[in-house]
Short mmCIF file of C-alpha atoms and ligand atoms in Angstrom, two decimals:
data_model
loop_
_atom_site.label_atom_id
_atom_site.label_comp_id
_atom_site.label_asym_id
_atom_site.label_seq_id
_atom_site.Cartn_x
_atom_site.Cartn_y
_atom_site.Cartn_z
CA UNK A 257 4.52 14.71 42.59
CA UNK A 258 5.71 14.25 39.00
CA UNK A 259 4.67 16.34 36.44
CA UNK A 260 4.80 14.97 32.95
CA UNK A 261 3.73 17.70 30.03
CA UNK A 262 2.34 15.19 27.36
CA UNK A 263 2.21 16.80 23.72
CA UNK A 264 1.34 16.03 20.20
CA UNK A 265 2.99 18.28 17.72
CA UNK A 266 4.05 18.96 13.84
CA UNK A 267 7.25 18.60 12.75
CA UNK A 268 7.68 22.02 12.58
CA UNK A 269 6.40 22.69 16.48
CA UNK A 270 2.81 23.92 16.13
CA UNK A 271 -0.02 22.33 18.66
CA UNK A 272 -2.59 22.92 16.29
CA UNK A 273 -3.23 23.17 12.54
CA UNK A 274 -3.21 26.97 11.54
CA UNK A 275 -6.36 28.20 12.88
CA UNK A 276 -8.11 25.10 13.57
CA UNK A 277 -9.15 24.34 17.06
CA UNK A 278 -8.36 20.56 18.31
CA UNK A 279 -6.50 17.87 17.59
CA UNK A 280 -8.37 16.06 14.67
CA UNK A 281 -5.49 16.39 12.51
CA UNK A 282 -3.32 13.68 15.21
CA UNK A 283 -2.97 10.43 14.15
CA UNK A 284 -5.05 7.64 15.04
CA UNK A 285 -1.91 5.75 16.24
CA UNK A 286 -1.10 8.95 18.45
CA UNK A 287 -4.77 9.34 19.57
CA UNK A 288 -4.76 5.59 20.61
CA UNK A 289 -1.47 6.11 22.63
CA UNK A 290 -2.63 9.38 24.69
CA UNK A 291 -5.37 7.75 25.64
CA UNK A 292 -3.51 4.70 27.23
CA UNK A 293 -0.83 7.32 28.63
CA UNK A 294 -3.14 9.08 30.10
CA UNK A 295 -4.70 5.87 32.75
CA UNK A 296 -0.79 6.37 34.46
CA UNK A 297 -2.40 9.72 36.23
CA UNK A 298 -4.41 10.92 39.02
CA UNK A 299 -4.91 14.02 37.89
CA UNK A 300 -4.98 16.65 34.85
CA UNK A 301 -3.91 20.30 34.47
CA UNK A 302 -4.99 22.45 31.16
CA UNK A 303 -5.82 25.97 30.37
CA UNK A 304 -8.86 26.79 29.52
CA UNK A 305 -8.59 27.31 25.87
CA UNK A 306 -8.14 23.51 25.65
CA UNK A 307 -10.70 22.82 27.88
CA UNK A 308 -13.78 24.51 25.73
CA UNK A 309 -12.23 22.15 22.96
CA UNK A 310 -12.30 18.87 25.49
CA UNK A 311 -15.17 20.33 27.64
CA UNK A 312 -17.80 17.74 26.34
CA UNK A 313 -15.83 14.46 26.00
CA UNK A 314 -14.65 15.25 29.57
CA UNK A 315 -18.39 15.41 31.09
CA UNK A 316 -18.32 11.71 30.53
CA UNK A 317 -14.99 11.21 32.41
CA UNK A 318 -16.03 12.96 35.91
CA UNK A 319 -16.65 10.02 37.60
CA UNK A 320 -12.93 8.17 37.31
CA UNK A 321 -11.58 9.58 40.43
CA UNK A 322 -9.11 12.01 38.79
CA UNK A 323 -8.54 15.24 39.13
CA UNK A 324 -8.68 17.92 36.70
CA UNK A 325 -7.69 21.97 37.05
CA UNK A 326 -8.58 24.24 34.03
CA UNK A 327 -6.01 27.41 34.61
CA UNK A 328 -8.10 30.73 34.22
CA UNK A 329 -8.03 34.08 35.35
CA UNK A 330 -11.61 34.04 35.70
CA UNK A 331 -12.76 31.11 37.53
CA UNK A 332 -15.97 32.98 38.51
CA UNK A 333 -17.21 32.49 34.45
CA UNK A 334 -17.05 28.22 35.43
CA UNK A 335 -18.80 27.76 38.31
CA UNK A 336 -21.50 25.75 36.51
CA UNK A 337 -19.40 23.37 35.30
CA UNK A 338 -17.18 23.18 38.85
CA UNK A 339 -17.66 19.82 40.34
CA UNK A 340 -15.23 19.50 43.27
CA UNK A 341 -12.63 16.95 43.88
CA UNK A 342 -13.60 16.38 39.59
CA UNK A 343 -12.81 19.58 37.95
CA UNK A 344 -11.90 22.63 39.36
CA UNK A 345 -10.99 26.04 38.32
CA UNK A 346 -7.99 27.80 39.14
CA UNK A 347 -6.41 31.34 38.47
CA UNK A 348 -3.92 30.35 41.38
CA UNK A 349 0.27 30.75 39.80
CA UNK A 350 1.56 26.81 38.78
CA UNK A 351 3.46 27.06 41.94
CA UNK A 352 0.44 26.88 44.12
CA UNK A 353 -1.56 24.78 41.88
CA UNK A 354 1.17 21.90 42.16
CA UNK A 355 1.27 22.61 46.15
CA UNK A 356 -3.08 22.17 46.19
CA UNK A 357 -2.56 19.08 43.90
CA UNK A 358 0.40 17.90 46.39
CA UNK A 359 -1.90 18.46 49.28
CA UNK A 360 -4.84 16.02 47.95
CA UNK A 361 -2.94 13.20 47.96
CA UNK A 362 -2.54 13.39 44.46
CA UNK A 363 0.82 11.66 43.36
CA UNK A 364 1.01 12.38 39.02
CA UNK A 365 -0.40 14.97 37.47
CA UNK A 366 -0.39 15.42 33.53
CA UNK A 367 0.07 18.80 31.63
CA UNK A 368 -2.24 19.03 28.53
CA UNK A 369 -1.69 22.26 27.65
CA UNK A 370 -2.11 24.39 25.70
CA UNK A 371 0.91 26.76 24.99
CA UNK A 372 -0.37 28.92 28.03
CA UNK A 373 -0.33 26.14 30.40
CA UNK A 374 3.13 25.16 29.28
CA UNK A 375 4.60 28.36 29.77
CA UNK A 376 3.49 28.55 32.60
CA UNK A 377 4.46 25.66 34.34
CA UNK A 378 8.01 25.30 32.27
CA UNK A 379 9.20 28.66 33.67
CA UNK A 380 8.18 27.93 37.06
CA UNK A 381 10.61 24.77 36.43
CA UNK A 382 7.87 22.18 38.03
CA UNK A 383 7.73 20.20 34.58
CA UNK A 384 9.78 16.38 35.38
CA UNK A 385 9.46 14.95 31.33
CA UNK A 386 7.87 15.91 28.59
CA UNK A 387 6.16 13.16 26.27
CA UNK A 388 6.03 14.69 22.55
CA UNK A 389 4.62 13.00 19.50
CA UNK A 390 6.11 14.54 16.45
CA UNK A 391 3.64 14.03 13.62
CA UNK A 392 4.98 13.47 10.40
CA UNK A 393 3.32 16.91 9.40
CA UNK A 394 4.12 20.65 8.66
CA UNK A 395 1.92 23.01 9.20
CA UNK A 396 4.15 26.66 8.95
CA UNK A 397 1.32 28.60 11.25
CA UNK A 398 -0.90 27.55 14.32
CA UNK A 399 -0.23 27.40 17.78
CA UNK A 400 3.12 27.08 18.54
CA UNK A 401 3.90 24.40 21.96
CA UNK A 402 5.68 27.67 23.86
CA UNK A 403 5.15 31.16 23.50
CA UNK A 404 7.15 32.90 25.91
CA UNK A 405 11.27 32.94 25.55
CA UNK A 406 12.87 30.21 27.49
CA UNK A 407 15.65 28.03 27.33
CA UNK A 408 14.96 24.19 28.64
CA UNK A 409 17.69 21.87 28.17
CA UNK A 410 16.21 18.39 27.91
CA UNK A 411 17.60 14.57 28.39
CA UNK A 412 16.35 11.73 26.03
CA UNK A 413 14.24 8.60 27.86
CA UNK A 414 13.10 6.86 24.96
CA UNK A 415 11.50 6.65 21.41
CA UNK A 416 9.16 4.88 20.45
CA UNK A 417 7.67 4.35 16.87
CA UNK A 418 3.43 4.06 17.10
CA UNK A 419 1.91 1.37 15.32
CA UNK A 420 1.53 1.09 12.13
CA UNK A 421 2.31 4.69 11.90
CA UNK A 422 4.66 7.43 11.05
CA UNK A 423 4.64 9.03 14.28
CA UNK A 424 7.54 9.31 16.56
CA UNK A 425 6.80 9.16 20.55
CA UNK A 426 10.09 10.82 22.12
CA UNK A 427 10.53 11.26 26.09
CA UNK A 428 12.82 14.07 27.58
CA UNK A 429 13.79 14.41 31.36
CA UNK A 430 13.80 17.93 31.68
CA UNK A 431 16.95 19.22 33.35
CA UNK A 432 16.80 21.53 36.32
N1 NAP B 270 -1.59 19.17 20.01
C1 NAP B 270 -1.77 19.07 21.30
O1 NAP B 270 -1.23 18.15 21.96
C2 NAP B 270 -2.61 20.08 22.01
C3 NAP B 270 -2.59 20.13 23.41
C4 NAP B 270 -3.38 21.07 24.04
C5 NAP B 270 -4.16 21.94 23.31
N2 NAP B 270 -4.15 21.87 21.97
C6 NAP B 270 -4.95 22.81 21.17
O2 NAP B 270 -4.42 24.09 21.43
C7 NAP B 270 -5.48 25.04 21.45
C8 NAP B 270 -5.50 25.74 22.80
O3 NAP B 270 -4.21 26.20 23.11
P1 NAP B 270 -3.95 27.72 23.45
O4 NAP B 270 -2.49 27.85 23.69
O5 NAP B 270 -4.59 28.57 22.41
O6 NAP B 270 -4.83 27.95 24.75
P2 NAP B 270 -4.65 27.41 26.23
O7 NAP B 270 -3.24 27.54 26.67
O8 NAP B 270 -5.29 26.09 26.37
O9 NAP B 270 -5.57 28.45 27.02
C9 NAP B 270 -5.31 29.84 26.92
C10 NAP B 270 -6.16 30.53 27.97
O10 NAP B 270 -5.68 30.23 29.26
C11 NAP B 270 -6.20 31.20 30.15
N3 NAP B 270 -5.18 31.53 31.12
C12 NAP B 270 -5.00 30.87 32.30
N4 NAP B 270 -4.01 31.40 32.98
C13 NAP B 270 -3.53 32.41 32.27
C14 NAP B 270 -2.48 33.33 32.47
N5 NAP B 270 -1.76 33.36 33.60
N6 NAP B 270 -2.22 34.22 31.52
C15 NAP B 270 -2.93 34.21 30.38
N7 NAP B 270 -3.96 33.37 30.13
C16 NAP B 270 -4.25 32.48 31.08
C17 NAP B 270 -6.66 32.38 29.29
O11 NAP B 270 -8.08 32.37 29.26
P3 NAP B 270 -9.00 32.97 30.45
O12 NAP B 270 -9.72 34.09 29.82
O13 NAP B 270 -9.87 31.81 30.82
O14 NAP B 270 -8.11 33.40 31.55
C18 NAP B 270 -6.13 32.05 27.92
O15 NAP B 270 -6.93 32.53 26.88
C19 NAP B 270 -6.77 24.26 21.24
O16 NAP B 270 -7.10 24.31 19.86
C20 NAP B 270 -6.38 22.86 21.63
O17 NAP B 270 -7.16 21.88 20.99
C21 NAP B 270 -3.38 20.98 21.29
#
């Protein structure tokens, strides 16, 4: 199972601007690209503060055969919106969520975050790459992409200059 932790970000590391919930502030050229990146994979892990933002654009989406898992500690509070084999609810440790997701059949599973959901999954060392595209912004507050201390050492892929565009797509192997 690779796990690829797929990211849009300011210059200055925040996932979103100040206090705004979302992504409008992305670029088009960035918006365009996640969307194609995101066909490669079966299924989808995020927390669920990223899921209330996505919630509605992904009732449209429940039919493509992938899989999503919204990380909570109250799974209970979803079960309206639980649609099995679709989207599930989890407040299982990354560790088992990967092993469930491994046990499915599923073979590539994309991290969308937010900074909870990469924390958790980088210190449990089960993130392969990580996909970042560095906005030409700064923002000085919002979410930052990690909370908790760590210390990742990464490998360059690739870059790759979007369209038309000022952002940067870069690829890291992450080291174990
Ligand atoms: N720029 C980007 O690429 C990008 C990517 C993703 C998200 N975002 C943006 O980032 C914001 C959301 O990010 P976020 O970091 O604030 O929230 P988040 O990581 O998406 O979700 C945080 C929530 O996860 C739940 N959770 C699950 N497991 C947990 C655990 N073990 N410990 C603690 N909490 C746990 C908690 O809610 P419960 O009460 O449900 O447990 C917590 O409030 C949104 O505005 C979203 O649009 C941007």
């Amino acid at each position: 199972m690779q796990v690829v932790l797929i990211v849009a970000q300011s210059l200055d590391g925040f996932i979103t601007r100040h206090d705004e919930p979302g992504v409008a502030w992305a670029s088009k050229a960035d918006q365009r690209w996640f969307g194609q990146a995101l066909e490669e994979f079966d299924c989808q892990v995020m927390a669920s503060g990223t899921y209330a933002i996505v919630r509605e654009h992904l009732r449209s989406k429940l039919e493509d055969g992938r899989l999503r898992i919204v990380m909570t500690r109250r799974p209970q509070s979803y079960l309206a919106d639980q649609q099995s084999g679709a989207l599930e609810f989890s407040s299982q440790p990354a560790l088992e969520i990967l092993e469930s997701l491994k046990n499915s059949d599923r073979t590539s599973c994309v991290l969308l975050g937010g900074a909870t959901a990469h924390d958790a999954f980088l210190q449990a060392g089960l993130v392969d790459e990580i996909w970042v595209t560095i906005e030409p912004r700064l923002f000085g507050q919002g979410t930052p992409v990690i909370k908790k201390r760590q210390d990742q050492q990464l490998e360059m892929i690739d870059t790759q200059r979007l369209p038309e565009s000022d952002s940067l797509v870069i690829r890291y192997r992450v080291k174990k």
